[in-house]
PDB file of C-alpha atoms in Angstrom:
ATOM      1  CA  LEU A  28      57.624  75.212 -21.182  1.00  0.00           C
ATOM      2  CA  SER A  29      56.884  74.409 -17.618  1.00  0.00           C
ATOM      3  CA  LEU A  30      56.350  77.233 -15.259  1.00  0.00           C
ATOM      4  CA  TYR A  31      57.153  74.781 -12.711  1.00  0.00           C
ATOM      5  CA  SER A  32      59.917  73.077 -12.782  1.00  0.00           C
ATOM      6  CA  SER A  33      60.585  69.645 -11.109  1.00  0.00           C
ATOM      7  CA  PRO A  34      63.536  67.523 -10.304  1.00  0.00           C
ATOM      8  CA  ALA A  35      64.415  64.643 -12.262  1.00  0.00           C
ATOM      9  CA  ARG A  36      63.269  61.637 -10.239  1.00  0.00           C
ATOM     10  CA  GLU A  37      65.508  58.570 -10.636  1.00  0.00           C
ATOM     11  CA  THR A  38      63.075  55.892  -9.451  1.00  0.00           C
ATOM     12  CA  LYS A  39      63.917  52.415 -10.073  1.00  0.00           C
ATOM     13  CA  TYR A  40      61.454  49.331 -10.018  1.00  0.00           C
ATOM     14  CA  VAL A  41      62.979  46.206  -7.837  1.00  0.00           C
ATOM     15  CA  GLU A  42      60.764  42.963  -7.885  1.00  0.00           C
ATOM     16  CA  ASN A  43      60.680  41.051  -3.897  1.00  0.00           C
ATOM     17  CA  PRO A  44      62.538  37.619  -4.607  1.00  0.00           C
ATOM     18  CA  GLN A  45      60.395  35.126  -4.248  1.00  0.00           C
ATOM     19  CA  THR A  46      60.483  32.810  -1.562  1.00  0.00           C
ATOM     20  CA  PRO A  47      60.648  29.585  -1.267  1.00  0.00           C
ATOM     21  CA  LEU A  48      56.794  28.816  -0.513  1.00  0.00           C
ATOM     22  CA  GLU A  49      55.929  31.355  -3.696  1.00  0.00           C
ATOM     23  CA  GLU A  50      58.349  29.212  -6.245  1.00  0.00           C
ATOM     24  CA  GLY A  51      56.589  25.679  -5.181  1.00  0.00           C
ATOM     25  CA  VAL A  52      53.579  26.930  -6.031  1.00  0.00           C
ATOM     26  CA  SER A  53      54.524  28.701  -9.414  1.00  0.00           C
ATOM     27  CA  ARG A  54      55.530  25.009  -9.924  1.00  0.00           C
ATOM     28  CA  LEU A  55      52.768  23.571  -9.126  1.00  0.00           C
ATOM     29  CA  ARG A  56      50.781  25.273 -10.804  1.00  0.00           C
ATOM     30  CA  HIS A  57      52.702  24.837 -13.962  1.00  0.00           C
ATOM     31  CA  VAL A  58      52.662  20.910 -13.581  1.00  0.00           C
ATOM     32  CA  MET A  59      48.879  21.216 -13.280  1.00  0.00           C
ATOM     33  CA  GLU A  60      48.067  23.193 -15.961  1.00  0.00           C
ATOM     34  CA  PRO A  61      47.265  21.032 -18.561  1.00  0.00           C
ATOM     35  CA  TYR A  62      45.239  18.957 -15.739  1.00  0.00           C
ATOM     36  CA  THR A  63      43.159  22.122 -14.994  1.00  0.00           C
ATOM     37  CA  ALA A  64      42.114  22.831 -18.441  1.00  0.00           C
ATOM     38  CA  TRP A  65      41.108  19.386 -19.014  1.00  0.00           C
ATOM     39  CA  CYS A  66      38.545  19.709 -15.858  1.00  0.00           C
ATOM     40  CA  GLN A  67      37.535  23.339 -17.337  1.00  0.00           C
ATOM     41  CA  VAL A  68      37.541  21.488 -20.518  1.00  0.00           C
ATOM     42  CA  GLN A  69      35.237  18.489 -19.462  1.00  0.00           C
ATOM     43  CA  TRP A  70      33.493  20.818 -16.759  1.00  0.00           C
ATOM     44  CA  PHE A  71      31.937  22.738 -19.710  1.00  0.00           C
ATOM     45  CA  CYS A  72      31.127  19.532 -21.656  1.00  0.00           C
ATOM     46  CA  ILE A  73      29.437  18.190 -18.540  1.00  0.00           C
ATOM     47  CA  THR A  74      27.411  21.645 -18.670  1.00  0.00           C
ATOM     48  CA  ALA A  75      26.645  21.763 -22.158  1.00  0.00           C
ATOM     49  CA  GLY A  76      25.196  17.960 -21.832  1.00  0.00           C
ATOM     50  CA  SER A  77      23.078  18.535 -18.691  1.00  0.00           C
ATOM     51  CA  ALA A  78      21.536  21.521 -20.626  1.00  0.00           C
ATOM     52  CA  LEU A  79      20.727  19.112 -23.785  1.00  0.00           C
ATOM     53  CA  CYS A  80      19.173  16.801 -21.555  1.00  0.00           C
ATOM     54  CA  SER A  81      17.065  19.403 -19.650  1.00  0.00           C
ATOM     55  CA  ASP A  82      15.776  20.189 -22.833  1.00  0.00           C
ATOM     56  CA  PHE A  83      15.415  16.478 -24.008  1.00  0.00           C
ATOM     57  CA  PHE A  84      13.448  15.614 -21.028  1.00  0.00           C
ATOM     58  CA  SER A  85      11.177  18.592 -20.882  1.00  0.00           C
ATOM     59  CA  GLU A  86      10.631  18.039 -24.593  1.00  0.00           C
ATOM     60  CA  GLY A  87       9.749  14.658 -24.011  1.00  0.00           C
ATOM     61  CA  CYS A  88       7.564  14.824 -20.863  1.00  0.00           C
ATOM     62  CA  GLU A  89       5.849  17.781 -23.114  1.00  0.00           C
ATOM     63  CA  PHE A  90       5.204  15.647 -25.852  1.00  0.00           C
ATOM     64  CA  LEU A  91       4.283  12.931 -23.460  1.00  0.00           C
ATOM     65  CA  GLN A  92       1.559  14.590 -22.186  1.00  0.00           C
ATOM     66  CA  ASN A  93      -0.408  15.820 -24.941  1.00  0.00           C
ATOM     67  CA  PRO A  94       0.481  12.491 -27.637  1.00  0.00           C
ATOM     68  CA  PRO A  95      -0.667  12.237 -31.077  1.00  0.00           C
ATOM     69  CA  ALA A  96      -3.250  10.043 -31.734  1.00  0.00           C
ATOM     70  CA  GLY A  97      -2.031   6.180 -31.491  1.00  0.00           C
ATOM     71  CA  PHE A  98       1.138   7.039 -29.759  1.00  0.00           C
ATOM     72  CA  TYR A  99       0.358   4.497 -27.078  1.00  0.00           C
ATOM     73  CA  PRO A 100      -0.800   1.387 -28.830  1.00  0.00           C
ATOM     74  CA  ARG A 101       1.836   2.095 -30.961  1.00  0.00           C
ATOM     75  CA  LEU A 102       4.429   2.236 -28.107  1.00  0.00           C
ATOM     76  CA  GLY A 103       2.841  -1.026 -26.665  1.00  0.00           C
ATOM     77  CA  VAL A 104       2.936  -3.054 -29.689  1.00  0.00           C
ATOM     78  CA  ILE A 105       7.264  -1.818 -29.660  1.00  0.00           C
ATOM     79  CA  GLY A 106       7.659  -2.781 -26.267  1.00  0.00           C
ATOM     80  CA  PHE A 107       6.080  -5.551 -26.429  1.00  0.00           C
ATOM     81  CA  ALA A 108       7.988  -6.706 -29.183  1.00  0.00           C
ATOM     82  CA  GLY A 109      11.418  -6.021 -26.907  1.00  0.00           C
ATOM     83  CA  ILE A 110       9.711  -8.053 -24.284  1.00  0.00           C
ATOM     84  CA  VAL A 111       9.564 -10.856 -26.928  1.00  0.00           C
ATOM     85  CA  GLY A 112      12.837 -10.594 -27.712  1.00  0.00           C
ATOM     86  CA  LEU A 113      13.594 -11.032 -24.127  1.00  0.00           C
ATOM     87  CA  PHE A 114      12.170 -14.045 -24.500  1.00  0.00           C
ATOM     88  CA  LEU A 115      13.562 -16.066 -27.528  1.00  0.00           C
ATOM     89  CA  ALA A 116      16.800 -14.749 -26.719  1.00  0.00           C
ATOM     90  CA  ARG A 117      17.801 -17.952 -24.437  1.00  0.00           C
ATOM     91  CA  GLY A 118      21.441 -18.485 -24.009  1.00  0.00           C
ATOM     92  CA  SER A 119      24.129 -16.009 -24.667  1.00  0.00           C
ATOM     93  CA  LYS A 120      24.245 -12.605 -23.873  1.00  0.00           C
ATOM     94  CA  ILE A 121      24.700 -11.497 -27.304  1.00  0.00           C
ATOM     95  CA  LYS A 122      21.405 -12.700 -28.403  1.00  0.00           C
ATOM     96  CA  LYS A 123      19.961 -11.273 -25.357  1.00  0.00           C
ATOM     97  CA  LEU A 124      21.171  -7.536 -26.911  1.00  0.00           C
ATOM     98  CA  VAL A 125      20.141  -8.897 -30.371  1.00  0.00           C
ATOM     99  CA  TYR A 126      17.105 -10.124 -30.551  1.00  0.00           C
ATOM    100  CA  PRO A 127      15.152  -7.137 -28.372  1.00  0.00           C
ATOM    101  CA  ALA A 128      16.679  -4.491 -29.667  1.00  0.00           C
ATOM    102  CA  GLY A 129      15.830  -5.990 -33.387  1.00  0.00           C
ATOM    103  CA  LEU A 130      12.331  -6.889 -32.383  1.00  0.00           C
ATOM    104  CA  MET A 131      12.042  -3.367 -31.355  1.00  0.00           C
ATOM    105  CA  GLY A 132      13.511  -1.744 -34.553  1.00  0.00           C
ATOM    106  CA  ILE A 133      11.760  -4.031 -36.843  1.00  0.00           C
ATOM    107  CA  GLY A 134       8.218  -2.703 -34.716  1.00  0.00           C
ATOM    108  CA  THR A 135       9.695   0.770 -35.143  1.00  0.00           C
ATOM    109  CA  SER A 136      10.351   0.717 -38.890  1.00  0.00           C
ATOM    110  CA  LEU A 137       6.961  -0.981 -39.462  1.00  0.00           C
ATOM    111  CA  TYR A 138       4.973   2.386 -37.718  1.00  0.00           C
ATOM    112  CA  TYR A 139       7.381   5.332 -38.608  1.00  0.00           C
ATOM    113  CA  PRO A 140       8.869   4.237 -41.859  1.00  0.00           C
ATOM    114  CA  GLN A 141      10.444   7.653 -43.222  1.00  0.00           C
ATOM    115  CA  GLN A 142      12.386   7.885 -39.518  1.00  0.00           C
ATOM    116  CA  ALA A 143      13.586   4.489 -40.048  1.00  0.00           C
ATOM    117  CA  VAL A 144      15.001   5.133 -43.490  1.00  0.00           C
ATOM    118  CA  ALA A 145      16.870   8.379 -42.628  1.00  0.00           C
ATOM    119  CA  ILE A 146      17.991   6.386 -39.392  1.00  0.00           C
ATOM    120  CA  ALA A 147      19.426   3.599 -41.941  1.00  0.00           C
ATOM    121  CA  LYS A 148      20.731   6.222 -43.902  1.00  0.00           C
ATOM    122  CA  VAL A 149      22.902   7.750 -41.977  1.00  0.00           C
ATOM    123  CA  ALA A 150      24.056   4.559 -40.266  1.00  0.00           C
ATOM    124  CA  GLY A 151      24.821   2.856 -43.310  1.00  0.00           C
ATOM    125  CA  THR A 152      27.151   6.303 -43.941  1.00  0.00           C
ATOM    126  CA  HIS A 153      28.735   5.914 -40.141  1.00  0.00           C
ATOM    127  CA  LEU A 154      29.419   2.051 -40.349  1.00  0.00           C
ATOM    128  CA  TYR A 155      30.976   2.325 -43.713  1.00  0.00           C
ATOM    129  CA  ASP A 156      33.415   5.151 -42.920  1.00  0.00           C
ATOM    130  CA  TRP A 157      34.039   2.807 -39.668  1.00  0.00           C
ATOM    131  CA  SER A 158      34.979  -0.008 -42.264  1.00  0.00           C
ATOM    132  CA  LEU A 159      36.885   2.146 -44.492  1.00  0.00           C
ATOM    133  CA  GLN A 160      39.157   3.256 -41.041  1.00  0.00           C
ATOM    134  CA  GLY A 161      39.407  -0.016 -39.850  1.00  0.00           C
ATOM    135  CA  TYR A 162      40.171  -1.314 -43.745  1.00  0.00           C
ATOM    136  CA  ILE A 163      43.054   1.403 -43.717  1.00  0.00           C
ATOM    137  CA  ALA A 164      44.231   0.156 -40.337  1.00  0.00           C
ATOM    138  CA  VAL A 165      44.830  -3.644 -40.875  1.00  0.00           C
ATOM    139  CA  GLU A 166      46.373  -2.703 -44.505  1.00  0.00           C
ATOM    140  CA  SER A 167      48.877  -0.330 -42.648  1.00  0.00           C
ATOM    141  CA  LEU A 168      49.529  -2.907 -39.822  1.00  0.00           C
ATOM    142  CA  TRP A 169      49.856  -5.896 -42.704  1.00  0.00           C
ATOM    143  CA  LYS A 170      52.405  -3.032 -44.611  1.00  0.00           C
ATOM    144  CA  ASP A 171      54.620  -2.596 -41.524  1.00  0.00           C
ATOM    145  CA  ASN A 172      55.236  -6.533 -41.085  1.00  0.00           C
TER     146      ASN A 172
END
């Protein structure tokens, strides 16, 4: 029991009515919410990508300052293979993409065979997955018609 008695308060919370400006801002926020969420996701991806990019370039600079033995001659041969590919790729634009990349890939695989095998395995599995997805898409279109 309380020594002091207090009168019972009968308070009631009354919310102020929204003004037309507040209602308009509220509607605008609800309409723009998906776009702002998308922008937040994109901003996160950009910041994460820039952090990875800066790490990659800092490691690359360290690697180029202290290269392993014979790195620059190998790099020269691979680069020269790309230039020869550009020289041989007269004509179509597809040749200008395929020849330099192909010759540089061949030169790189000669100097780094273990890494080339690992990349070929990963690329092969991705290519197989993409071809299966394409086959399934074409098959579903064919059956629908």
